Structures are given as C-alpha cells and as structure tokens.
Short mmCIF file of C-alpha atoms in Angstrom, two decimals:
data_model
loop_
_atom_site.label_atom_id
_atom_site.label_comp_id
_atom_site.label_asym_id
_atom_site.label_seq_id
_atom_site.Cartn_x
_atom_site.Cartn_y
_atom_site.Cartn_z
CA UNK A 1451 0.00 0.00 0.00
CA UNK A 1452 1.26 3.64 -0.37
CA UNK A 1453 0.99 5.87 2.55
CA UNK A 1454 -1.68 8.99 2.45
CA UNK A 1455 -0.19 11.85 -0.14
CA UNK A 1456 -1.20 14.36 -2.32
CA UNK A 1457 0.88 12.74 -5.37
CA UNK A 1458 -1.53 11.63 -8.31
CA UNK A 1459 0.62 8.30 -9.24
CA UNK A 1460 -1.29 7.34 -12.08
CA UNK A 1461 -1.81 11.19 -13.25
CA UNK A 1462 2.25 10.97 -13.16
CA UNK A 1463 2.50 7.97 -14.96
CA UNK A 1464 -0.09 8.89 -18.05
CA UNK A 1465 1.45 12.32 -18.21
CA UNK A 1466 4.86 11.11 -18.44
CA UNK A 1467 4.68 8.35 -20.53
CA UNK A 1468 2.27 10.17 -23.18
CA UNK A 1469 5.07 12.87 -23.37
CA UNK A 1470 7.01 13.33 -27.01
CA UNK A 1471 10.47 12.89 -26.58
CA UNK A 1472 12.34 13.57 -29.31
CA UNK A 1473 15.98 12.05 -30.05
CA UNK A 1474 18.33 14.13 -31.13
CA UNK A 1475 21.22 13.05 -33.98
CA UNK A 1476 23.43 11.77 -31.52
CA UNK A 1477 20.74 9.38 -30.02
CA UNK A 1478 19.95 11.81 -26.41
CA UNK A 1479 16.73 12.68 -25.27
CA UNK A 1480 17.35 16.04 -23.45
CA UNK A 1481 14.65 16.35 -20.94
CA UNK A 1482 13.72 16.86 -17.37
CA UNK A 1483 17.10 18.60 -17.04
CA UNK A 1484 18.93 15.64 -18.21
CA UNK A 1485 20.22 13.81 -21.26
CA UNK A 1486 18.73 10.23 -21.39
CA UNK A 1487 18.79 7.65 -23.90
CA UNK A 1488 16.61 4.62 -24.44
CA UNK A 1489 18.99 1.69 -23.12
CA UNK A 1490 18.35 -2.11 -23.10
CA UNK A 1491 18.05 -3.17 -19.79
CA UNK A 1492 19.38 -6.41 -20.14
CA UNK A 1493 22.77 -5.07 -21.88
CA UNK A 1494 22.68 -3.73 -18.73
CA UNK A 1495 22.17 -6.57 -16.30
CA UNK A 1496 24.43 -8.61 -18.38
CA UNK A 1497 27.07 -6.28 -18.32
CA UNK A 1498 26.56 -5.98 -13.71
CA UNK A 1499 26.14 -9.80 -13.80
CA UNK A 1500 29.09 -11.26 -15.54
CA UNK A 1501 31.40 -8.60 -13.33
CA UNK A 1502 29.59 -9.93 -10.35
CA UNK A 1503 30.36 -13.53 -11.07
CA UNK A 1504 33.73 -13.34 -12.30
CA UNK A 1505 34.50 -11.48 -9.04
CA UNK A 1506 32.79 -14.20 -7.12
CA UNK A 1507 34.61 -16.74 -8.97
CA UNK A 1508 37.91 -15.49 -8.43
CA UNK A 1509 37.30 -14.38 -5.12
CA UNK A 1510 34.35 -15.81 -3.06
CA UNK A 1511 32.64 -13.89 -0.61
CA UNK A 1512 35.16 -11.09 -0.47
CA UNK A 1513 34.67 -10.53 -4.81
CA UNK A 1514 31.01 -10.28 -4.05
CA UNK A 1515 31.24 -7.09 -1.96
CA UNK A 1516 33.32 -5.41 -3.59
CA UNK A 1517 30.99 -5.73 -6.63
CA UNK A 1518 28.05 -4.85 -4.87
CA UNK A 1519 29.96 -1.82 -3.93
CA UNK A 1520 30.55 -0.75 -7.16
CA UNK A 1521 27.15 -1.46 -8.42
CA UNK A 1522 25.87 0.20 -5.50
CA UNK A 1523 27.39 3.02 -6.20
CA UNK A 1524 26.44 3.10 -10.01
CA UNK A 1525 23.06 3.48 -8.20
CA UNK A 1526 24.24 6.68 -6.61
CA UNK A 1527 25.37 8.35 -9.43
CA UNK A 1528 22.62 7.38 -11.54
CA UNK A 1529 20.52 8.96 -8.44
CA UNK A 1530 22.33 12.02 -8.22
CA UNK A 1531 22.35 12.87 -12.13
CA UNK A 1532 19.21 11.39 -13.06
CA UNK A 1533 17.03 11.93 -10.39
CA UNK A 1534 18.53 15.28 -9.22
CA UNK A 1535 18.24 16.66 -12.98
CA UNK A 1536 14.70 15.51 -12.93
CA UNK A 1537 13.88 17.12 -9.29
CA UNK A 1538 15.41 20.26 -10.14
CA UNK A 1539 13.70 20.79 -13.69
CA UNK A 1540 11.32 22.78 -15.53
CA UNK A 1541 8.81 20.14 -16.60
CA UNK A 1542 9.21 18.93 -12.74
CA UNK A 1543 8.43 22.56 -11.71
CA UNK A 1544 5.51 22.61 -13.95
CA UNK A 1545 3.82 18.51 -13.32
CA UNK A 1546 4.86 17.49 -10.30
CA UNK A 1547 6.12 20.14 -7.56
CA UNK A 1548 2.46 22.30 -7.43
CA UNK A 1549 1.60 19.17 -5.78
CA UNK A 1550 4.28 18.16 -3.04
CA UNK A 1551 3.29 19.72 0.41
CA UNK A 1552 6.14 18.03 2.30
CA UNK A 1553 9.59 16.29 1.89
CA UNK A 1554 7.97 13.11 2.17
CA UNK A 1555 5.42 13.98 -0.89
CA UNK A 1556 8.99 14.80 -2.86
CA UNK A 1557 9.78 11.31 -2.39
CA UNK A 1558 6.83 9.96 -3.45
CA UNK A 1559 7.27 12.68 -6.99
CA UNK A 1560 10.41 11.16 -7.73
CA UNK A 1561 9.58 7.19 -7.52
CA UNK A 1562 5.92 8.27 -9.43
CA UNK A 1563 8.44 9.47 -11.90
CA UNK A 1564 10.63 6.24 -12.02
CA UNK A 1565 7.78 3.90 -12.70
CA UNK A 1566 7.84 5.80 -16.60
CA UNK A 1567 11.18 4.71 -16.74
CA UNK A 1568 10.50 0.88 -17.97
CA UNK A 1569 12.27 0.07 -14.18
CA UNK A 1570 9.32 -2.35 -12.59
CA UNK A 1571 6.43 -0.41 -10.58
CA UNK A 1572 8.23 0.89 -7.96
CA UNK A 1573 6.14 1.69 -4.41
CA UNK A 1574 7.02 3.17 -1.31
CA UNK A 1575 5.08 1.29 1.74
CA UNK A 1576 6.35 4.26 4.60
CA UNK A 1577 8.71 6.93 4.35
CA UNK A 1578 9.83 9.43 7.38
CA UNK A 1579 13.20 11.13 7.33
CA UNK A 1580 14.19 8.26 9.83
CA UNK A 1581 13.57 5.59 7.34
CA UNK A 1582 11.23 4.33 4.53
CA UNK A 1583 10.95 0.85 2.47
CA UNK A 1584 10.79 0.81 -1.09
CA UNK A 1585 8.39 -2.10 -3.08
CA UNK A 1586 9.56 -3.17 -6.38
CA UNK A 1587 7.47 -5.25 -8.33
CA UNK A 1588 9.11 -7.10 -11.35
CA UNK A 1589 12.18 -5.00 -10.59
CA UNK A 1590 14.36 -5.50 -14.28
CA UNK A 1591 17.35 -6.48 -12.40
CA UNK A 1592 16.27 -9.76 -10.67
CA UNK A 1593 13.78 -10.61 -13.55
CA UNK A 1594 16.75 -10.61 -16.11
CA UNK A 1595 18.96 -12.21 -13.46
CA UNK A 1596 16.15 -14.78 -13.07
CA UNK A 1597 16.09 -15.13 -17.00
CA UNK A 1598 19.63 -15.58 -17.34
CA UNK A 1599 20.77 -17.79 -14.56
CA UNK A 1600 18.56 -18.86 -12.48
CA UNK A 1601 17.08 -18.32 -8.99
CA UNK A 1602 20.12 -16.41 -7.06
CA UNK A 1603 21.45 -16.97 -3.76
CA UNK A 1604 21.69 -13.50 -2.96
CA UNK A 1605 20.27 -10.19 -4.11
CA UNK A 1606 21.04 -8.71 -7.11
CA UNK A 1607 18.67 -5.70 -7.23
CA UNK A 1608 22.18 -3.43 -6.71
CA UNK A 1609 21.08 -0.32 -9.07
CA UNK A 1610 18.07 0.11 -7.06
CA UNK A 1611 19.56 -0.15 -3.78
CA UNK A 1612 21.70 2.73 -5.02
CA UNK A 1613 18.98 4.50 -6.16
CA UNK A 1614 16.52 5.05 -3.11
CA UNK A 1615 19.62 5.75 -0.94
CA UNK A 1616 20.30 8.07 -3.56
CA UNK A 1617 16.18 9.72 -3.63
CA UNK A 1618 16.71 9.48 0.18
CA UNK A 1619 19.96 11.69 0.44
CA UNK A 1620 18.63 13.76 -2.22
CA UNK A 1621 15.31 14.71 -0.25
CA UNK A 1622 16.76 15.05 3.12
CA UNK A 1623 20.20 15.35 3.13
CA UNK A 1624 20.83 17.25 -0.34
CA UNK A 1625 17.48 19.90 0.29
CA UNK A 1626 17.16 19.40 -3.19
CA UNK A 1627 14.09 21.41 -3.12
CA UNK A 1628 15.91 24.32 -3.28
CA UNK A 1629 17.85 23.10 -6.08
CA UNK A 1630 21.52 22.78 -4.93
CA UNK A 1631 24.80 23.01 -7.31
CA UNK A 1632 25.23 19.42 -8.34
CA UNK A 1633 29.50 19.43 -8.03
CA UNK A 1634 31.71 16.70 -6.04
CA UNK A 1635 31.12 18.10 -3.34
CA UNK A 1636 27.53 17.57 -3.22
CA UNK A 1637 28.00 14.42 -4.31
CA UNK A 1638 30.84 13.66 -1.50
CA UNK A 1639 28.36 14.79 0.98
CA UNK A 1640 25.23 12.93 -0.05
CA UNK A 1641 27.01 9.56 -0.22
CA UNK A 1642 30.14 9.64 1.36
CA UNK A 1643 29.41 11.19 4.61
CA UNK A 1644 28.17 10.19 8.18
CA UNK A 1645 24.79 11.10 7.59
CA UNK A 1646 24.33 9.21 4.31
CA UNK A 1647 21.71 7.18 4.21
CA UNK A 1648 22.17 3.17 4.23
CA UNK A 1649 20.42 0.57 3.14
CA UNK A 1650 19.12 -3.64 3.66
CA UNK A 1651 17.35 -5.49 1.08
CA UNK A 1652 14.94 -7.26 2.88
CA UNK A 1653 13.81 -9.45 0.26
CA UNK A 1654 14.59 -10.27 -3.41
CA UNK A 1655 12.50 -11.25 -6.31
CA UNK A 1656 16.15 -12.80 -7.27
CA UNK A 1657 15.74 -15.40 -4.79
CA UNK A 1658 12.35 -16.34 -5.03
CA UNK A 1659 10.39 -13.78 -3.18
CA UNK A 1660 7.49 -12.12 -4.79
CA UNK A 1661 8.43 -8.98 -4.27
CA UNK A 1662 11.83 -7.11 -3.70
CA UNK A 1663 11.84 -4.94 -0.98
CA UNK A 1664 14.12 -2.36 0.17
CA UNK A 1665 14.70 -0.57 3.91
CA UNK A 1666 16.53 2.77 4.12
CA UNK A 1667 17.77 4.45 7.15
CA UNK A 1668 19.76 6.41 8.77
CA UNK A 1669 22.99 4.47 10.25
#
C-alpha cells in the first residue's frame, strides 16, 4: 500500500509516458534537465552480472562485496544525475512540484516518476526522514537475473539499492528542493558522509520472493 499523499501516481505515470520525446542526432533525449537515452536493460544486467560472477569466482565472498559496492554506487550516481536533474527541472516545476506539500510527498514525486522509466512499478510502503521501504514489483534487475541464470542466492537488485539511498539523500540530506549546485562536493556529501543514508534489502524477487523490498535508514 502507499501511505496517504497528495501525489496523483497514475496522473504521473499517463502524463509522463504520453510525453514526445524527441531524439536528437546523436541518439539523447534532453529532458527533465537531463540527457537520457533509451537503453536495453538487459545489456545492462548482463554487463553488472558477468562482473559480479567473475569477481565471485575469483574471489568468493570477499569478490562479491566489492561488486556490490561498485554497483551500488552506479546506483548513486545514476541517483544524483538522473534523479537530481529531474527534481530540479522545468517540466518537474511545472507537473509534479504544485503538488508536493512536504519532503515526504517529494519522495513519493520522484519514484511516481521512475515507474515511466521501464524500471518495474516501484512503491514506497512508509517513508519518514528516519527511514522508509521501497516495493519493487518485477524489478528488471532480478527478472533478467532470473532469465539468465537462475534463482540467485543473494540479491542482485544493486542499481536500485543505489537509487533510493540516492532519492533518500537527495530529499533530506541534499534539500534538493531548493535546487543545490550538483559538483563533487555535493555528491561527497550525499554519499560519502556520516549522515548518508544506508540501506538492507529485505527481500529479493532474485531469490524467489514475490516482491523485492528495500529498507533505508539512517545508520
């Protein structure tokens, strides 16, 4: 379920995926502050996976962190271009901001946004500055993990733990409301400081749970 908020999810969704967005000769879609460009997910996954399991080959538990880590933190920067572009743009100004009354509505803005991005339906079940828990459903890293080798022994959903960490940070740590400078030292201080947020995946469509599910707090 999604808590109480002002945030028209659906009204979100329609506008956002009805939107014309034109690709320019060198294959980018400038909009919502950013440059995007369409991108097969699965290149994607394949790309994470086979680094994750050569690491893991070569060296066990140990290769596994430290490509989490790194995956993880592809999360963060995808979170702190993407998501901050999109937060601090025009056609965010103009769709989704009249809306938000409160930090917590600015995190429910940014994953109504995600859920045009082709990422799963993404949900957030409570949210506080303290802490909130993120829903995927179908997220398209553990579905093309599933596709590709099988029913994991571990999460693999790495991207999107980056990512609400990163929407987290953002909201409450980065006040991107009032539209920071997005330098290094931003970035330094949304993810690489004391009061960045962490995060446990609580349970993984990669296994074999319906759902993956995502807890982020403060540490």
């Amino acid at each position: 379920s999604i808590p109480e908020t002002p945030v028209d999810y659906d009204g979100i969704f329609d506008a956002l995926t009805s939107l014309e967005l034109p690709i320019d000769e060198d294959g980018f879609i400038p909009a919502f502050g950013v440059y995007l460009t369409r991108h097969y997910a699965n290149y994607y996954n394949r790309i994470s996976f086979e680094f994750l399991r050569s690491l893991l080959d070569s060296f066990g538990s140990d290769g596994l962190q430290v490509a989490r880590e790194l995956l993880v933190e592809a999360g963060h920067v995808c979170a702190f271009n993407t998501f901050g572009g999109i937060m601090t743009s025009s056609e965010w100004d103009a769709l989704i901001r009249p809306s938000l009354q409160s930090r917590e509505d600015w995190v429910h803005g940014i994953v109504a946004a995600v859920n045009a991005l082709g990422w799963g339906r993404w949900q957030v079940s409570e949210v506080s500055e303290a802490e909130a828990t993120f829903v995927i459903h179908d997220d398209y890293e553990s579905v093309g993990y599933l596709a590709s080798y099988g029913v994991s022994e571990h999460p693999v959903s790495f991207l999107a733990e980056g990512a609400v960490m990163g929407i987290m940070d953002l909201v409450y740590l980065g006040d991107v409301h009032d539209k920071p400078t997005f330098d290094e030292a931003l970035y330094d201080h949304l993810f690489k400081s004391e009061a960045s947020y962490a995060a446990d995946l609580v349970t993984s469509r990669a296994t074999g749970d319906e759902t993956t599910t995502i807890r982020v707090y403060r540490p």
